[in-house]
CSV table of C-alpha atoms and ligand atoms in Angstrom, one decimal:
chain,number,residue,atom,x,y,z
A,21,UNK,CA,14.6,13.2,-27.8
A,22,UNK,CA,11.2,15.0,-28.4
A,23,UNK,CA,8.1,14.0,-26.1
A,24,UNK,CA,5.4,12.0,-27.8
A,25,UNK,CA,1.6,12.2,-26.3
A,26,UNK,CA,-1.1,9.8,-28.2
A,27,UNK,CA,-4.1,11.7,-27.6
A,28,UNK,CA,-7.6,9.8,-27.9
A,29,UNK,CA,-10.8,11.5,-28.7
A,30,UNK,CA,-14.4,9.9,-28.1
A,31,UNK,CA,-17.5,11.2,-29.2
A,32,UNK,CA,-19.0,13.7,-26.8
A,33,UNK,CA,-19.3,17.6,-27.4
A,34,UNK,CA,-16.6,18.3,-25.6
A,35,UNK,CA,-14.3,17.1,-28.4
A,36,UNK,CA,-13.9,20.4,-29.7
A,37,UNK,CA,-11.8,21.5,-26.5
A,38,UNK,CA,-9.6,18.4,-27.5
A,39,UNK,CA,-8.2,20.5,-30.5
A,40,UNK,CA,-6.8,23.1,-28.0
A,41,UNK,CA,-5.4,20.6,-26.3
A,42,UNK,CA,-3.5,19.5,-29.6
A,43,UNK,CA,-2.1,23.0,-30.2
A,44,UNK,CA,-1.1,23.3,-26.2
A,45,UNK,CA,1.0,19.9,-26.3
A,46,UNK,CA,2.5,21.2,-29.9
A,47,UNK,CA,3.4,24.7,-28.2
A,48,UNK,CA,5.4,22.8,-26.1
A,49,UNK,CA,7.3,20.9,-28.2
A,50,UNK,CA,5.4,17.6,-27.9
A,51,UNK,CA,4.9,15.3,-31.2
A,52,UNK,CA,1.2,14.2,-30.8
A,53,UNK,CA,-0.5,11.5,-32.7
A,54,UNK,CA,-4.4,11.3,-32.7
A,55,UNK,CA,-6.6,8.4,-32.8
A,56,UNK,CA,-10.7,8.9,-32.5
A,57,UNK,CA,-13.8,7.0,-32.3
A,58,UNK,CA,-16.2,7.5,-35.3
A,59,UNK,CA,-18.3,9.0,-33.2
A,60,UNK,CA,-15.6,11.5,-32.3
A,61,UNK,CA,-16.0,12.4,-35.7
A,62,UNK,CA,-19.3,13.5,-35.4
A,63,UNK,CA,-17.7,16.6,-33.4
A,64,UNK,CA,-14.4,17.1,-35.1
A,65,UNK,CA,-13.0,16.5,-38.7
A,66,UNK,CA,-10.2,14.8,-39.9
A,67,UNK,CA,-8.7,17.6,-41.1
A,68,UNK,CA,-9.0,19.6,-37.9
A,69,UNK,CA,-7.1,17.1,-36.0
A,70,UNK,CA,-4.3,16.4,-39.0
A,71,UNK,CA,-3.7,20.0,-39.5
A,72,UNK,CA,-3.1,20.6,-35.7
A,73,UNK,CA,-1.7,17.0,-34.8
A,74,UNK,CA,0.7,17.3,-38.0
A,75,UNK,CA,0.3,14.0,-38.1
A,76,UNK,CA,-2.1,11.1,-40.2
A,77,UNK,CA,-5.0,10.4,-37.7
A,78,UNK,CA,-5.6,6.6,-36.8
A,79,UNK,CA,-9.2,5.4,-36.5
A,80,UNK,CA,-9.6,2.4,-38.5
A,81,UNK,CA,-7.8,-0.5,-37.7
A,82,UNK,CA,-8.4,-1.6,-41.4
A,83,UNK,CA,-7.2,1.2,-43.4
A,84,UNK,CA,-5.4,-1.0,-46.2
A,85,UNK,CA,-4.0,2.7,-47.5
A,86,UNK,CA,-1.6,2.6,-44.0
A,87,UNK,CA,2.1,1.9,-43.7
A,88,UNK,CA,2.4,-2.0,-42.6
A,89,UNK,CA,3.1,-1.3,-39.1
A,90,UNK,CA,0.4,-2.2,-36.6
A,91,UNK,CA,-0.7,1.1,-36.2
A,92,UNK,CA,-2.0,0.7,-32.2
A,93,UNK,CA,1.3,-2.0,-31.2
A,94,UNK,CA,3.6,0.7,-32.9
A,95,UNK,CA,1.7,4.3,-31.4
A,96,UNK,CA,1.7,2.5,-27.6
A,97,UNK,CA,5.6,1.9,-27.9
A,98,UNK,CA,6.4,5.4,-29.5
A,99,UNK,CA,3.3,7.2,-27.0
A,100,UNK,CA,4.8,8.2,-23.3
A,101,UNK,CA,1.7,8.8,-22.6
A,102,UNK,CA,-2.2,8.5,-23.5
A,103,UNK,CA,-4.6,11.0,-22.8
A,104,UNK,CA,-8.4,10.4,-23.7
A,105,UNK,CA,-10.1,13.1,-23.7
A,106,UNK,CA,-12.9,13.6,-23.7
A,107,UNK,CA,-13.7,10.6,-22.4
A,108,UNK,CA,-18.0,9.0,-22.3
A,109,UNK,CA,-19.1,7.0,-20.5
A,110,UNK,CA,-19.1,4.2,-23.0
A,111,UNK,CA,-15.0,4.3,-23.5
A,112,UNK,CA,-14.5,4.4,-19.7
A,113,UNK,CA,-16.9,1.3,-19.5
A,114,UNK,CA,-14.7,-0.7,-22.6
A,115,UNK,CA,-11.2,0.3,-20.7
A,116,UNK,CA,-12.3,-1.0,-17.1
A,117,UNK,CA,-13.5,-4.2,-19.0
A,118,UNK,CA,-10.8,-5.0,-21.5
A,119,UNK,CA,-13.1,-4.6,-24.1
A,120,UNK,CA,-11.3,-3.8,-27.7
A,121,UNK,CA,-13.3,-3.3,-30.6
A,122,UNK,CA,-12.1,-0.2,-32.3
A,123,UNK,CA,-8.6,2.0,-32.4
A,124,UNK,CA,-9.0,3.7,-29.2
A,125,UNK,CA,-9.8,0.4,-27.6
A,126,UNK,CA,-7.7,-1.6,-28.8
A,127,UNK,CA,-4.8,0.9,-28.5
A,128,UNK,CA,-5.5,1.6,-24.7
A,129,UNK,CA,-5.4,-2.1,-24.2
A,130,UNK,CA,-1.8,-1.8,-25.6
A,131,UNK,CA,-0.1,0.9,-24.0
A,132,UNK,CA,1.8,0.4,-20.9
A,133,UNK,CA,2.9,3.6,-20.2
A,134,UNK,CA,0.7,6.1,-17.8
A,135,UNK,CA,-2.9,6.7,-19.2
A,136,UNK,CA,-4.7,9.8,-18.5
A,137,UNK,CA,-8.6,9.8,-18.7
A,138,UNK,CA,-10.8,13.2,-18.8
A,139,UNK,CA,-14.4,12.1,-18.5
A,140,UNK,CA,-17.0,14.3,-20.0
A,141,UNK,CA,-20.7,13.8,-20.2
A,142,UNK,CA,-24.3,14.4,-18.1
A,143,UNK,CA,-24.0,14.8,-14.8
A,144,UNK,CA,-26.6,12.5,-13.8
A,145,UNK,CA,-24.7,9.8,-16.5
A,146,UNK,CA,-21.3,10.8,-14.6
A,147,UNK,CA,-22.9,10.7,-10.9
A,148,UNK,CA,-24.3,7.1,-11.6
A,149,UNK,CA,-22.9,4.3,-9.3
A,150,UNK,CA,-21.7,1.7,-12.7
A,151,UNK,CA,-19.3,4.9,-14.1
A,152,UNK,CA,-18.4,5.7,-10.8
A,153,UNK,CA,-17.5,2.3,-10.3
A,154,UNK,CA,-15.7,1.7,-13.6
A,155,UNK,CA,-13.7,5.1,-13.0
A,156,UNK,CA,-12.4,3.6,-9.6
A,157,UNK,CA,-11.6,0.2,-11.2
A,158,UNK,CA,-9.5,2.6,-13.6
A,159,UNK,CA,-7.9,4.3,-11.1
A,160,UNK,CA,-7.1,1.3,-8.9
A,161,UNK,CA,-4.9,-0.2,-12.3
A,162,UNK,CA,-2.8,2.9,-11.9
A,163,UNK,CA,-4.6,5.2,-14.4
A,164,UNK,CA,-4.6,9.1,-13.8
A,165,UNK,CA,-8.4,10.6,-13.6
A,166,UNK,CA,-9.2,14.0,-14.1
A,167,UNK,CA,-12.1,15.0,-12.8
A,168,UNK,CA,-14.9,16.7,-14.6
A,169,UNK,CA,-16.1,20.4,-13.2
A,170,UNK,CA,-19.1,21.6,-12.4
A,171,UNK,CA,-20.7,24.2,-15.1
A,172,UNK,CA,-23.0,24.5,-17.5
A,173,UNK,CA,-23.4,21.5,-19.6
A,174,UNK,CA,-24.9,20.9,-23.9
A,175,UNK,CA,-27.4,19.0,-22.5
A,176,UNK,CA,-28.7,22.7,-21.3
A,177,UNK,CA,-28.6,21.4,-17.5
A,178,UNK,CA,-25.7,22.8,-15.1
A,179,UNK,CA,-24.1,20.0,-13.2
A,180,UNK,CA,-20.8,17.9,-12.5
A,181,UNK,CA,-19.7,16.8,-15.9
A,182,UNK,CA,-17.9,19.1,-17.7
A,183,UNK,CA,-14.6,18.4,-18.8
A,184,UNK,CA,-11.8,19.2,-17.2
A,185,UNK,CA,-10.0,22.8,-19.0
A,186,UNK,CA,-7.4,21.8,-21.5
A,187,UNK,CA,-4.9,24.1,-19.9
A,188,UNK,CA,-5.3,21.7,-16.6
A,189,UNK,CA,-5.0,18.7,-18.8
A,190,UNK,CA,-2.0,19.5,-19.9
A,191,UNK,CA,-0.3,20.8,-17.0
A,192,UNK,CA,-0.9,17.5,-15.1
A,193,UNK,CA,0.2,15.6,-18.1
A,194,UNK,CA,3.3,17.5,-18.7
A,195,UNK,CA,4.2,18.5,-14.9
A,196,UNK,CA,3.8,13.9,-15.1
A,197,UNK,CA,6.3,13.4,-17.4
A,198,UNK,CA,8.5,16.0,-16.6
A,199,UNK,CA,10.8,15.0,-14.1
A,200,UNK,CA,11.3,16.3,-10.4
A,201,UNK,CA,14.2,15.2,-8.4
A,202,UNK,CA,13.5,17.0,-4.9
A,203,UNK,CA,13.4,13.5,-3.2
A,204,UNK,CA,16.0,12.2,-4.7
A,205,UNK,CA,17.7,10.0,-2.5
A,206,UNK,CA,15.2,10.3,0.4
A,207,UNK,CA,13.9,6.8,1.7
A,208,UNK,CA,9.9,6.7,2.3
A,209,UNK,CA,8.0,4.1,4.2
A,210,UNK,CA,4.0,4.0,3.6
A,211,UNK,CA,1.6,1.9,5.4
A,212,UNK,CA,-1.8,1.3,3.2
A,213,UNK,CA,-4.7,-0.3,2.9
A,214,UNK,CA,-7.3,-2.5,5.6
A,215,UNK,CA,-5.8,-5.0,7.4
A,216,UNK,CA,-7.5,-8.6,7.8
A,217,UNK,CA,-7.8,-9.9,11.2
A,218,UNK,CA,-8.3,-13.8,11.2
A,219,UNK,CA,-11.4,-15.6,13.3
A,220,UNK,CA,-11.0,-19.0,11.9
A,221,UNK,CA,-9.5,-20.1,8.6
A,222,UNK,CA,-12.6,-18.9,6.6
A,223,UNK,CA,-13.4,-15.3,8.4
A,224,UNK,CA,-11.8,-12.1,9.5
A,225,UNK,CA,-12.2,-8.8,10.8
A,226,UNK,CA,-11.8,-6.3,8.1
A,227,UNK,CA,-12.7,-2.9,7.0
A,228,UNK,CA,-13.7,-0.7,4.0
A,229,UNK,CA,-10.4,1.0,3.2
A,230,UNK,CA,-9.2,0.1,-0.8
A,231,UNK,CA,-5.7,1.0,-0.3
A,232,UNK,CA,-6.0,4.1,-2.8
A,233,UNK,CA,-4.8,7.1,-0.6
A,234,UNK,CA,-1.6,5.1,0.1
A,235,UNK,CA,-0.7,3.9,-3.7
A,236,UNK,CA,-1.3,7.4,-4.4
A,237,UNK,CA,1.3,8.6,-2.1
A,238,UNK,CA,3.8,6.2,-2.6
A,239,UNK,CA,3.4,6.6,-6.5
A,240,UNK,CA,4.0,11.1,-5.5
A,241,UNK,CA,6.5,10.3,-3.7
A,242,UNK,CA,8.6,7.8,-6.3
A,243,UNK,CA,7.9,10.2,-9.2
A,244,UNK,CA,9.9,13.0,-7.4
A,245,UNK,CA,12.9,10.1,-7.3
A,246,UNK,CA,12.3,8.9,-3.4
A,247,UNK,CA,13.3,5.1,-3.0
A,248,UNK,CA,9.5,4.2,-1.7
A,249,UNK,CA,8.4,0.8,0.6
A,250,UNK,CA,4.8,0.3,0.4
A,251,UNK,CA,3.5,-1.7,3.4
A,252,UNK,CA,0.1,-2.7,2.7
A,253,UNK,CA,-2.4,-4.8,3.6
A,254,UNK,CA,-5.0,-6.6,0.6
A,255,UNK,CA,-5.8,-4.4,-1.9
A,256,UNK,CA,-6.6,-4.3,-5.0
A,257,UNK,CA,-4.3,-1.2,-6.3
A,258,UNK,CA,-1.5,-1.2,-8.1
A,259,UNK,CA,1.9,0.5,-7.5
A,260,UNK,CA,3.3,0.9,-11.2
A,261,UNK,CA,6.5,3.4,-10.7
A,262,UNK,CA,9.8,1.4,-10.6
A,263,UNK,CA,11.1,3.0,-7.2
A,264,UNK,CA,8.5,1.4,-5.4
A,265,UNK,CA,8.3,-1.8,-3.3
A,266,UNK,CA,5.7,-3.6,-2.5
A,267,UNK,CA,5.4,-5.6,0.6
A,268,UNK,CA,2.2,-7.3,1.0
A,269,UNK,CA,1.1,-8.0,4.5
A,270,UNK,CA,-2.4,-9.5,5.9
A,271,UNK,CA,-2.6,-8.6,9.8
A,272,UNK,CA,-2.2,-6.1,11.9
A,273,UNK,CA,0.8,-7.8,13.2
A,274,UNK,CA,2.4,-8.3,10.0
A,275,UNK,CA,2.6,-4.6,8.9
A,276,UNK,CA,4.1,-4.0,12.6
A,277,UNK,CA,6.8,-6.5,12.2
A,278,UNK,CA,7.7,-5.1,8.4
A,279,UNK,CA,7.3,-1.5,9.5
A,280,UNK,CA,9.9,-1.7,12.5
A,281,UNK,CA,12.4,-3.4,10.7
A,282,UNK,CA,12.5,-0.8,7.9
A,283,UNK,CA,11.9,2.2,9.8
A,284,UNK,CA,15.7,2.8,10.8
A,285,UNK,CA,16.8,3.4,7.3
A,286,UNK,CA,13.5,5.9,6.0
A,287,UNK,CA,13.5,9.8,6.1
A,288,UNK,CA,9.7,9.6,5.5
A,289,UNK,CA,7.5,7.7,7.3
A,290,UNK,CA,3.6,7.8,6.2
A,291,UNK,CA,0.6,5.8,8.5
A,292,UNK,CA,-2.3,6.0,6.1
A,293,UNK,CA,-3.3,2.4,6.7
A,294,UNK,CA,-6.9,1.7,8.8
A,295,UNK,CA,-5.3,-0.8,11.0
A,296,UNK,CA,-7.6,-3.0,13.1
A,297,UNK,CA,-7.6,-1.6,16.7
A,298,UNK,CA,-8.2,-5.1,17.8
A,299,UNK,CA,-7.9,-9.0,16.6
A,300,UNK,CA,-9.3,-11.9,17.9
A,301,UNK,CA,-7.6,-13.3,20.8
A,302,UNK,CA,-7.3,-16.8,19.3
A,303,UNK,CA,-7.8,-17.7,15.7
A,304,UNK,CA,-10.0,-20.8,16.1
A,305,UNK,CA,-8.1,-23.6,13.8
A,306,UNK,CA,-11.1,-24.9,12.0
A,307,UNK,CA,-14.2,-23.3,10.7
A,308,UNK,CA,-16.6,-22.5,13.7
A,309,UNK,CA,-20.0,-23.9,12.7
A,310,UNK,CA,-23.2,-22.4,13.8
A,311,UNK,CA,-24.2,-24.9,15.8
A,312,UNK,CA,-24.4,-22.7,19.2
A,313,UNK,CA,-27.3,-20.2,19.7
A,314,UNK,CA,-24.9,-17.4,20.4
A,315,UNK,CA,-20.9,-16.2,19.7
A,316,UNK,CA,-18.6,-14.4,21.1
A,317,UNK,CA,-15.0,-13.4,19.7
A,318,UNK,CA,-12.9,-11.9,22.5
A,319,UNK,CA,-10.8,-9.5,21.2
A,320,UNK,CA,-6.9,-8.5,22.3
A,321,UNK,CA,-5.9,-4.9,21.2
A,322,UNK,CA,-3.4,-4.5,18.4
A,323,UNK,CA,-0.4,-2.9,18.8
A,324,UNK,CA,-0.3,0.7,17.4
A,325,UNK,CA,2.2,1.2,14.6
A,326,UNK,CA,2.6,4.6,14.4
A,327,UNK,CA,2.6,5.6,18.4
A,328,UNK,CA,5.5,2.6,18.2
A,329,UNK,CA,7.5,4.6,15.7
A,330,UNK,CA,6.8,8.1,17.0
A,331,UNK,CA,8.8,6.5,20.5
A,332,UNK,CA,11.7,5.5,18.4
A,333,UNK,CA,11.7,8.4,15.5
A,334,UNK,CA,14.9,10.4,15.3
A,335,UNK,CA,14.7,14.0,14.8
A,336,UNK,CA,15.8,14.0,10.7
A,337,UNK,CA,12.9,11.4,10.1
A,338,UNK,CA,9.6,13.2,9.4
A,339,UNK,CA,6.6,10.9,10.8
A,340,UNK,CA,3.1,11.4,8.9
A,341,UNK,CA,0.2,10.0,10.3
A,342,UNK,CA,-3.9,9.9,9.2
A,343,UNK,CA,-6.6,10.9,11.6
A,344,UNK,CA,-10.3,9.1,10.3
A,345,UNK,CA,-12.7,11.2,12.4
A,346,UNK,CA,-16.4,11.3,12.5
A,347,UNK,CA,-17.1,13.5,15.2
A,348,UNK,CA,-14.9,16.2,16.7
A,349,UNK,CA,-12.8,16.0,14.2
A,350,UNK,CA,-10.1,18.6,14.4
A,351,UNK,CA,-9.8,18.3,18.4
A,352,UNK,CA,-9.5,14.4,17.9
A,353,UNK,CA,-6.9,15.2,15.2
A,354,UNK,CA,-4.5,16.7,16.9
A,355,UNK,CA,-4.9,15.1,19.8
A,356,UNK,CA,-3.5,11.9,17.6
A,357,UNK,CA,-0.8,14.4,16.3
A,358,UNK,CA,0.5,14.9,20.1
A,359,UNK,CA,0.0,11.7,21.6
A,360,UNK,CA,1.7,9.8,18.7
A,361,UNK,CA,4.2,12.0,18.6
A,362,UNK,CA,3.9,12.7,14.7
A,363,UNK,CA,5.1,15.8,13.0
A,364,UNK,CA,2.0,15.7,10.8
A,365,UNK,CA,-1.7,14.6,10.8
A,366,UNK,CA,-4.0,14.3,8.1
A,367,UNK,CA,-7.9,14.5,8.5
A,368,UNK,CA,-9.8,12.8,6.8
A,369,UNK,CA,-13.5,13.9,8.0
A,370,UNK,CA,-16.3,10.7,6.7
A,371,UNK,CA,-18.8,13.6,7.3
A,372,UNK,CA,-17.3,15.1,3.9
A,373,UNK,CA,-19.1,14.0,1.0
A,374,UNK,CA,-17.0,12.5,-1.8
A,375,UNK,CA,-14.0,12.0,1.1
A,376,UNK,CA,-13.1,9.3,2.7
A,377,UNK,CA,-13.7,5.1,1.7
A,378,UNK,CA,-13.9,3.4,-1.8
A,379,UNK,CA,-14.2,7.0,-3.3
A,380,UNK,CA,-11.7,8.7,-5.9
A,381,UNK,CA,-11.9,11.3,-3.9
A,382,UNK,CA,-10.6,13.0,-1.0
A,383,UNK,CA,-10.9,16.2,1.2
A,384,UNK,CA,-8.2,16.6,4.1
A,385,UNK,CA,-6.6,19.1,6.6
A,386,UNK,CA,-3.4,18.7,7.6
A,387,UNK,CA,-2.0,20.0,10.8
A,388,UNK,CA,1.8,20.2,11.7
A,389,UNK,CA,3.3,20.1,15.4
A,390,UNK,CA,4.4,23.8,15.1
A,391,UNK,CA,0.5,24.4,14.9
A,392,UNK,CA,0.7,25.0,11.2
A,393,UNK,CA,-2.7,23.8,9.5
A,394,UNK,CA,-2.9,23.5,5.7
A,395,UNK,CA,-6.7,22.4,4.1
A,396,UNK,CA,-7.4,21.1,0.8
A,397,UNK,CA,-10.7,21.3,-1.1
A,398,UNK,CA,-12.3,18.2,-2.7
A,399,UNK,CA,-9.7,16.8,-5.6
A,400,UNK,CA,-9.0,13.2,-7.1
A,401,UNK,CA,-6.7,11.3,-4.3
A,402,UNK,CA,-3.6,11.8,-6.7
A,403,UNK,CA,-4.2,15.5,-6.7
A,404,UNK,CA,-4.6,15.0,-2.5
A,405,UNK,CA,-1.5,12.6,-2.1
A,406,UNK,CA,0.9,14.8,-4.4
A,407,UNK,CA,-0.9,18.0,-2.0
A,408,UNK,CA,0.5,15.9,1.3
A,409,UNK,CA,3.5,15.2,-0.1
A,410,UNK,CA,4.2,18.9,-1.1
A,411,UNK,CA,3.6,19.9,2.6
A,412,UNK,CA,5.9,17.0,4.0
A,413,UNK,CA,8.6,18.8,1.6
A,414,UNK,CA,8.3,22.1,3.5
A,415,UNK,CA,8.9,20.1,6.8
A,416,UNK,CA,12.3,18.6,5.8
A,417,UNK,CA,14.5,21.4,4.1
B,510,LIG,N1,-2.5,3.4,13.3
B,510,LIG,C1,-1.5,2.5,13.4
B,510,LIG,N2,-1.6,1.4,14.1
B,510,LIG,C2,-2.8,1.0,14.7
B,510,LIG,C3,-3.9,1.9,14.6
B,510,LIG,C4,-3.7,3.1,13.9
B,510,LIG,O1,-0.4,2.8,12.9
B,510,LIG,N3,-2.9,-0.1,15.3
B,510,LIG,C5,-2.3,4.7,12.6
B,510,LIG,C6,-3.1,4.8,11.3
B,510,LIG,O2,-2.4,4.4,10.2
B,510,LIG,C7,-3.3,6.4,11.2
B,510,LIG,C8,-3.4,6.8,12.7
B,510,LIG,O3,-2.8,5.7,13.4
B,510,LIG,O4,-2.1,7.0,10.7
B,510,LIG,C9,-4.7,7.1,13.3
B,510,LIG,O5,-5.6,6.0,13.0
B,510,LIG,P1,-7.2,6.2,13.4
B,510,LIG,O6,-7.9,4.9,13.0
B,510,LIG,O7,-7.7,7.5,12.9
B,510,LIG,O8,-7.1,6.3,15.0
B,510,LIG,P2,-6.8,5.3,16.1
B,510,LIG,O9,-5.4,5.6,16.7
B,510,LIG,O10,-7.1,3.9,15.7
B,510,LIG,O11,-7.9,5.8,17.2
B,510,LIG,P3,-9.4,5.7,17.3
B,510,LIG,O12,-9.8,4.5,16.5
B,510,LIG,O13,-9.8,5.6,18.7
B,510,LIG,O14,-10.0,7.0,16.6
């Protein structure tokens, strides 16, 4: 069976790119089927696109010249994947809000299988919090960005905003769909997410981590065939891959109690939760009104998940634990490595821009126990959990 890529094409300069990345997919033996906004159309023709595609372009939903298949039902069943690219502002705003008013639209809204989305378009446009946050809400449902680069731009400005190469576009597509089976077999157990510490029914102690770093992992880690268990606390992500399992946990307590009684059976183990250091002594039973001048919550330390398993771990289990540093950050980090008792620590430095919370982003260094030290540059979380992943593979064969 051939491999069939829907490519979509909305209407920014970089369009013309998108007609390499036709001819690279057909190269390779994929059967690609084009839809694209009118204003894609501006850029590219018709004929461009059917010559390279081989195929009838789709762009208007009320062609009555088509076959009597619903052209967007019938393309997101046959499609095992979608890439938009490039990808405005505009379309990334109508996918993170359901909106469906033209081909593209309508057809993203339909497809269920994994959706790749190359932004292009002016720096300051692409740097501005409302695509920012549209590009996260994107990537939280499970779709795959790829980050523009920085370079000279049409609007004659250099900046972040250009589109990432075709050649990259379709390596991560096709290196996606093209299966890997090195973990086949291998059981992995990731903590993620914040946890919520309770005060009184209506309050808790919380903190700013979305959960992302971990659903990217556990999703690396299931698509090269590991049987995955995702402990996390409230997020808003969502694990799509069939190997893995999602266990949903509130307190600090809660992902200690599921992690120990899974950790026997697991080869990987991987602590990138931000577990409260502390809870409230006593969670008061009803809300706590404000009638005093002053409160005080005394707080009990929590007990530390991954120092518990690091005391138990067996030699043939690998243990993989997170270091959030804002000062001193490499001493800190492997001090954590040693005293937990990890083979590896990640760093994640919050003095990084573009690292760290409630970005789509992520910059780490990773330091084994035999002293080993591996650093990333700044890349889309995906790019750094399939990166931590890799690295864990070189410490178990
Ligand atoms: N961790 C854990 N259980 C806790 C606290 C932390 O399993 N109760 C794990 C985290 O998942 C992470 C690592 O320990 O893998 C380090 O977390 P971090 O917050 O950086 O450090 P702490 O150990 O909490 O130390 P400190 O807050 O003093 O830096």
């Amino acid at each position: 069976m051939g491999k069939h890529i829907a490519i979509g094409i909305t209407g920014g300069i970089a369009a013309y790119k998108t007609m390499y990345l036709i001819r690279l997919f057909k190269k390779n033996g994929y059967d690609v089927r084009v839809t694209a906004t009118k204003n894609a159309l501006q850029f590219v023709t018709p004929l461009t696109i059917e010559t390279l595609s081989q195929n009838k372009l789709y762009t208007d939903m009320f062609d009555c010249h088509r076959t009597l298949e619903v052209e967007h039902i019938s393309m997101a069943e046959w499609a095992d994947a979608l890439v938009v690219a490039p990808a405005t502002a505009n379309s990334v705003a109508k996918f993170a809000h359901g909106i469906a008013d033209d081909a593209l639209s309508t057809l993203y809204l339909a497809v269920k299988k994994p959706v790749f989305i190359a932004p292009a378009m002016n720096s300051n446009m692409f740097e501005s919090s409302v695509v920012q946050e549209n590009l996260s809400t994107l990537q939280q449902r499970g779709c795959h960005i790829l980050l523009p680069n920085e370079g000279f731009l049409a609007c004659g400005t250099t900046g972040n905003g250009r589109m990432e190469e075709p050649e990259e576009i379709f390596d991560a597509v096709d290196e996606f769909l093209t299966a890997d089976h090195t973990l086949e077999g291998k059981r992995v157990l990731i903590t993620a997410g914040p946890t919520y510490e309770p005060i009184d029914p209506v309050r808790f102690i919380g903190n700013h981590s979305s959960g992302l770093m971990g659903f990217c992992l556990a999703e690396a880690a299931a698509r090269k065939g590991a049987t995955v268990a995702l402990v996390t606390g409230p997020s808003n992500c969502t694990a799509r891959h069939r190997n893995i399992r999602r266990l949903d946990v509130k307190t600090a307590e809660e992902m200690y109690q599921q992690c120990m009684q899974l950790v026997e059976d697991q080869d990987i183990i991987i602590m990138s939760a931000a577990v409260a250091d502390f809870t409230p002594a006593t969670v008061a039973p009803e809300k706590i009104k404000k009638e005093m001048s002053q409160l005080s919550i005394d707080l009990v330390k929590t007990k530390d998940i991954l120092a518990s398993v690091g005391k138990i771990k067996r030699d043939n289990q690998l243990l993989v634990g997170f270091a959030l540093e804002t000062e001193n950050e490499r001493e800190n980090a492997k001090k954590k490595l040693h005293n937990k008792n990890a083979d590896l620590i990640v760093l994640n430095s919050l003095r990084t821009a573009g690292a760290g919370f409630r970005t789509a982003t992520n910059q780490v260094t990773i330091f084994g126990k035999d002293g080993r030290e591996f650093a990333s540059e700044l890349k889309s979380k995906q790019e750094i959990a399939r990166e931590i992943i890799q690295t864990a593979l070189k410490y178990i064969q």
